[in-house]
Short mmCIF file of C-alpha atoms in Angstrom, two decimals:
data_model
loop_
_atom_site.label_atom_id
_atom_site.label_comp_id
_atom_site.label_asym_id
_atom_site.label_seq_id
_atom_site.Cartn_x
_atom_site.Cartn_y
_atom_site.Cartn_z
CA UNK K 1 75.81 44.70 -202.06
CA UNK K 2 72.05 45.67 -202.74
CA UNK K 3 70.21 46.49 -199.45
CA UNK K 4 66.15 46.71 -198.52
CA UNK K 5 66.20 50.60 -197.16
CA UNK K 6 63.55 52.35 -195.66
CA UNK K 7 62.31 55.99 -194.96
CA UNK K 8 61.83 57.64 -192.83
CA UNK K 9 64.16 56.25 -189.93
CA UNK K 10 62.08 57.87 -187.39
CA UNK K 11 58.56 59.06 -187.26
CA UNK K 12 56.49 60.79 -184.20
CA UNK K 13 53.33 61.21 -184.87
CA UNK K 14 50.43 61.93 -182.47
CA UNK K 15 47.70 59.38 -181.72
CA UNK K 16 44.73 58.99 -184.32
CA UNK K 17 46.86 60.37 -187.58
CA UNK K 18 47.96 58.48 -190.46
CA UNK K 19 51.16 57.53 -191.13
CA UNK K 20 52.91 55.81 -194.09
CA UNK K 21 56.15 53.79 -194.20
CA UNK K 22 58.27 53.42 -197.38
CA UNK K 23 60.65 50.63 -198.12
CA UNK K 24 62.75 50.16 -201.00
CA UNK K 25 63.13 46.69 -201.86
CA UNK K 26 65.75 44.40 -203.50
CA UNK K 27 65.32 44.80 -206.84
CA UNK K 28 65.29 41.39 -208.12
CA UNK K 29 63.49 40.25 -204.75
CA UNK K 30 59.64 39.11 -205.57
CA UNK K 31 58.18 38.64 -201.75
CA UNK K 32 57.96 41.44 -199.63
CA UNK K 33 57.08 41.60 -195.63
CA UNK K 34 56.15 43.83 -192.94
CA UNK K 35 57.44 43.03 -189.72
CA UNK K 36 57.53 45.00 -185.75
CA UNK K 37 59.59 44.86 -182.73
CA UNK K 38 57.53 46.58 -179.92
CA UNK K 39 60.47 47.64 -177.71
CA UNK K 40 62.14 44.61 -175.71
CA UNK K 41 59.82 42.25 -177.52
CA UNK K 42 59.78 40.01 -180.17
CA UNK K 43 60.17 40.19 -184.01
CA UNK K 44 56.66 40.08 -185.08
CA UNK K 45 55.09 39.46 -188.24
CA UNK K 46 52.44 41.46 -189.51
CA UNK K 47 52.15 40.86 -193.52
CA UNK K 48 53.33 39.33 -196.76
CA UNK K 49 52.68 40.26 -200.19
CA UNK K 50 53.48 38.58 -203.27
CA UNK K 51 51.99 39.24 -207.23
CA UNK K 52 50.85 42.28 -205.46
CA UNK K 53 48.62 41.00 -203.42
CA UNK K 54 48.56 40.23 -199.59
CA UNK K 55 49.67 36.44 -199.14
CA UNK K 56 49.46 36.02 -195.28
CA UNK K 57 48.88 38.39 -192.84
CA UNK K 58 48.57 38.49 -188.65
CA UNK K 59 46.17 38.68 -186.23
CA UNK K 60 47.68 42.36 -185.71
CA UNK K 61 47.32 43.08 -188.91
CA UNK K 62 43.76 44.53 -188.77
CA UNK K 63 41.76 47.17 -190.54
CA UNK K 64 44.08 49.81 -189.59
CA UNK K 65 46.66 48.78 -191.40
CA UNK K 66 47.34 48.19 -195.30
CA UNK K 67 50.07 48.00 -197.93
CA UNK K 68 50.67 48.40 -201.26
CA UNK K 69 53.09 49.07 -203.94
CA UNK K 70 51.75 51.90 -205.09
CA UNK K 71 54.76 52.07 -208.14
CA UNK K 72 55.66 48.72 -208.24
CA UNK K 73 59.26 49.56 -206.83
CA UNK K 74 58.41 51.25 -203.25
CA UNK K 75 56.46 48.98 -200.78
CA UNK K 76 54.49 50.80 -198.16
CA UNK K 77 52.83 50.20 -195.27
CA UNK K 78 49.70 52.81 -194.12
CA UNK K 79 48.13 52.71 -190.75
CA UNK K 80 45.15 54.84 -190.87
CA UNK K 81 44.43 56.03 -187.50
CA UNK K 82 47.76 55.26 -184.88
CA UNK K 83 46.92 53.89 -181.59
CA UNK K 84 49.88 54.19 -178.59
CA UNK K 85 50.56 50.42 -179.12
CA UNK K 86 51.31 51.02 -182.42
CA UNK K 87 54.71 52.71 -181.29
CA UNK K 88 57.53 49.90 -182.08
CA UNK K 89 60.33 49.44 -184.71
CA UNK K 90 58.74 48.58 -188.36
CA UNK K 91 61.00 46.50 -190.52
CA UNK K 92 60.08 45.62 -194.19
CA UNK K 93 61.89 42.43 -195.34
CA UNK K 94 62.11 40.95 -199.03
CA UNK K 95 62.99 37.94 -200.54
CA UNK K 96 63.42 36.26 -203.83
CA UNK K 97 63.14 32.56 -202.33
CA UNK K 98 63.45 31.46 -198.85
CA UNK K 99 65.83 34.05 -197.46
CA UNK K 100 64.55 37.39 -196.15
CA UNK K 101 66.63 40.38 -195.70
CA UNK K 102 65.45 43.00 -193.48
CA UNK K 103 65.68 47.02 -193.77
CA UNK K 104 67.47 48.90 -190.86
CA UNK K 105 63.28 49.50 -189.82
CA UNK K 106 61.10 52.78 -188.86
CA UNK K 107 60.88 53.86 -185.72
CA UNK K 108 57.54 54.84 -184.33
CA UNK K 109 56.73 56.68 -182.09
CA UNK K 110 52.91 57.86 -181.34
CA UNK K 111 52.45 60.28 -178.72
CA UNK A 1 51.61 29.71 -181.76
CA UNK A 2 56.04 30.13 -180.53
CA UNK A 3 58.11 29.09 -183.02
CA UNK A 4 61.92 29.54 -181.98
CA UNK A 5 62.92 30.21 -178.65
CA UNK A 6 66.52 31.06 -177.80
CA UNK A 7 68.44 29.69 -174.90
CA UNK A 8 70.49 31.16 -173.26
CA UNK A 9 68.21 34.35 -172.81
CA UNK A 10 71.90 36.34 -171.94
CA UNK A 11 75.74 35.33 -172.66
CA UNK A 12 78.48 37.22 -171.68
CA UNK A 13 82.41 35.85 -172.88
CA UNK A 14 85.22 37.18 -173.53
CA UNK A 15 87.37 38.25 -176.83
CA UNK A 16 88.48 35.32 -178.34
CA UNK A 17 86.10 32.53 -176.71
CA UNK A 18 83.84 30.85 -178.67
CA UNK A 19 79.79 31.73 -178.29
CA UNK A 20 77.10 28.60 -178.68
CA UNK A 21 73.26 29.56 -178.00
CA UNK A 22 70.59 27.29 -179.24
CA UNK A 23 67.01 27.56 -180.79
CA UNK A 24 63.61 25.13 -180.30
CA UNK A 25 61.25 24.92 -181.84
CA UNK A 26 57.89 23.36 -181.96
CA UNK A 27 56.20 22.23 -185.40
CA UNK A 28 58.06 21.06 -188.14
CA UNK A 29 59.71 23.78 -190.63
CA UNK A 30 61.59 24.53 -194.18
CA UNK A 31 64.41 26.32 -193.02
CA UNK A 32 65.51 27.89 -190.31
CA UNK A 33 67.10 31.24 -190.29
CA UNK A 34 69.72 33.10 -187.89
CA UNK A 35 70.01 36.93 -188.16
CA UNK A 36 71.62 39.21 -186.00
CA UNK A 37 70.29 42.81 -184.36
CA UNK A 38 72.76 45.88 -183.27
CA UNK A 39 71.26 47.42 -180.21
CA UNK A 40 68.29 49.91 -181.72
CA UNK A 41 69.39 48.42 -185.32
CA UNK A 42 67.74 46.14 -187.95
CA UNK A 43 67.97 42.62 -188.65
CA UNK A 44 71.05 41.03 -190.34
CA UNK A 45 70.77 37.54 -192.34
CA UNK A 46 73.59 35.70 -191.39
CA UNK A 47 72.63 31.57 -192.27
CA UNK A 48 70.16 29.90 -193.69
CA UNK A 49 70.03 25.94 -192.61
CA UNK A 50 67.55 23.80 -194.62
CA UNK A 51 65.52 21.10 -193.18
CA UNK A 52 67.11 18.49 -194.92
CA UNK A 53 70.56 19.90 -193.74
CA UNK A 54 72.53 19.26 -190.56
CA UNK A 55 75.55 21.55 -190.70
CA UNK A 56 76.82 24.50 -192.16
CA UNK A 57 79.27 27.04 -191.97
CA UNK A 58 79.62 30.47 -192.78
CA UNK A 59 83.18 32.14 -191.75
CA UNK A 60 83.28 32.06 -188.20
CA UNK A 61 79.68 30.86 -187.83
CA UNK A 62 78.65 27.12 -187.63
CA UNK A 63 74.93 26.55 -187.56
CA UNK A 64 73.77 22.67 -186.68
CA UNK A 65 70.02 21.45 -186.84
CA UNK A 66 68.62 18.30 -185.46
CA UNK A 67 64.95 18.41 -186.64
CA UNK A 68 64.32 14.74 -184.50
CA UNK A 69 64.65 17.31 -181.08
CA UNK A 70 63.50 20.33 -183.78
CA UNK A 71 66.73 22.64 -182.15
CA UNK A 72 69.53 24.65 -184.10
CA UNK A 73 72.72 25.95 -182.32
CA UNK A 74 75.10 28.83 -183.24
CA UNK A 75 78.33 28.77 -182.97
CA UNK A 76 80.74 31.89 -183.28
CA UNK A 77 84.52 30.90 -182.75
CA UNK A 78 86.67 33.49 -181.80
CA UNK A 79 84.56 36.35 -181.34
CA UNK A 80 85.26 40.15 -181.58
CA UNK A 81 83.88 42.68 -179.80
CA UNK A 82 81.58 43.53 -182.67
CA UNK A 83 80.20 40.47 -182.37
CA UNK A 84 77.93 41.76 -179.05
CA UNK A 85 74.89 42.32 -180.30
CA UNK A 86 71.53 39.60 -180.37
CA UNK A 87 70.93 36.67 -182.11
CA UNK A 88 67.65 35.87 -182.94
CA UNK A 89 66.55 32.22 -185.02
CA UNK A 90 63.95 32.30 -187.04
CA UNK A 91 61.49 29.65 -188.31
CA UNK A 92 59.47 29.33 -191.75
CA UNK A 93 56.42 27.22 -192.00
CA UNK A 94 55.79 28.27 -195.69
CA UNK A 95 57.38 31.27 -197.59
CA UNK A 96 55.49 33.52 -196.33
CA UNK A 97 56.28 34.61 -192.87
CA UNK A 98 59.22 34.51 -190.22
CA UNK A 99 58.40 33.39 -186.66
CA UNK A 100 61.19 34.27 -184.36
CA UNK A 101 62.27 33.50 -181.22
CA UNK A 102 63.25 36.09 -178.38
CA UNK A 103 66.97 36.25 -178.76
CA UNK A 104 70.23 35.88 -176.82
CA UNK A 105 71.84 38.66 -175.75
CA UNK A 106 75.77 38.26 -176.56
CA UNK A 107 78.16 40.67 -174.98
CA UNK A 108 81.64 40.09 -176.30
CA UNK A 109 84.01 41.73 -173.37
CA UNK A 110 87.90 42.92 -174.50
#
């Protein structure tokens, strides 16, 4: 059965450096997300993209951060300079209608 | 704004028992999603229920919605031991975005 994956699984990273996440989507699927889990919290949403551009996006979702699909296969998500409370679980999703399957997620972790 | 919020927060039964936790939510919605998270894991689809839908069933699952008190329950029937994990609903107001509640935590004992 085709599944979203993403790379890498885990990523340290010290505070103020960029980091990029990569996630392989379904390859039929047309809608692709960006989601977080700060540890013990909530799923959160940070970003949707469809037609390759951004359709929705959060409040958390600021200047820092931005995707793209820079080969229209991989979807990636860049934040530019990491802050602390960027450290969570990132978890790309995709979706050819109303479901949304999610990758196993990134870990973060910014020191 | 909250979408979905889980109830209860915790549930512990044992192997064979059945599981129910509900969802609530607070504007109106398409669908409404269940997924499931391993400890430290991602995000498993299990059922989608559409608004226009009141009942479904996937293998041991049975998902109801009652969009006049906008709550969803999930039922597992005869659970394993790899069914401990949390459930998490989630809520779409358009395609674009998930809004999901804070999960219940289900620990299946042997």
């Amino acid at each position: 059965e085709p599944e979203v994956t993403q790379t890498p699984s885990h990523q340290v990273t010290q505070m103020g450096q960029e980091v990029i996440l990569r996630c392989v989507p379904i390859s039929n699927h047309l809608y692709f997300y960006w989601y977080r889990q700060i540890l013990g919290q909530k799923v959160e949403f940070l970003v949707s993209f469809y037609n390759n551009e951004i359709s929705e996006k959060s409040e958390i979702f600021d200047d820092q951060f931005s995707v793209e699909r820079p080969d229209g296969s991989n979807f990636t998500l860049k934040i530019r300079s990491t802050k602390l409370e960027d450290s969570a679980m990132y978890f790309c999703a995709t979706g050819h209608s109303y479901e949304q399957y999610f990758g196993p997620g990134t870990r973060l972790t910014v020191t | 704004s909250q979408q979905g919020e889980e109830d209860p927060q915790a549930l512990s039964i044992q192997e064979g028992e059945n599981a129910t936790m509900n969802c609530s939510y607070k504007t109106s919605i398409n669908n409404l999603q269940w997924y499931r998270q391993n400890s430290g894991r991602g995000l498993v689809h299990l059922i989608l229920i559409r608004s226009n839908e009141r009942e479904k069933h996937s293998g041991r699952l049975r998902v109801t919605l009652d969009t006049s008190k906008k709550s969803s329950s999930l039922l597992i029937t005869a659970s394993r031991a790899a069914d401990t994990a949390s459930y998490f609903c989630a809520t779409d107001l358009n395609d674009y975005k998930l809004s999901f509640g804070a999960g219940t935590t289900v620990t299946v004992r042997a």
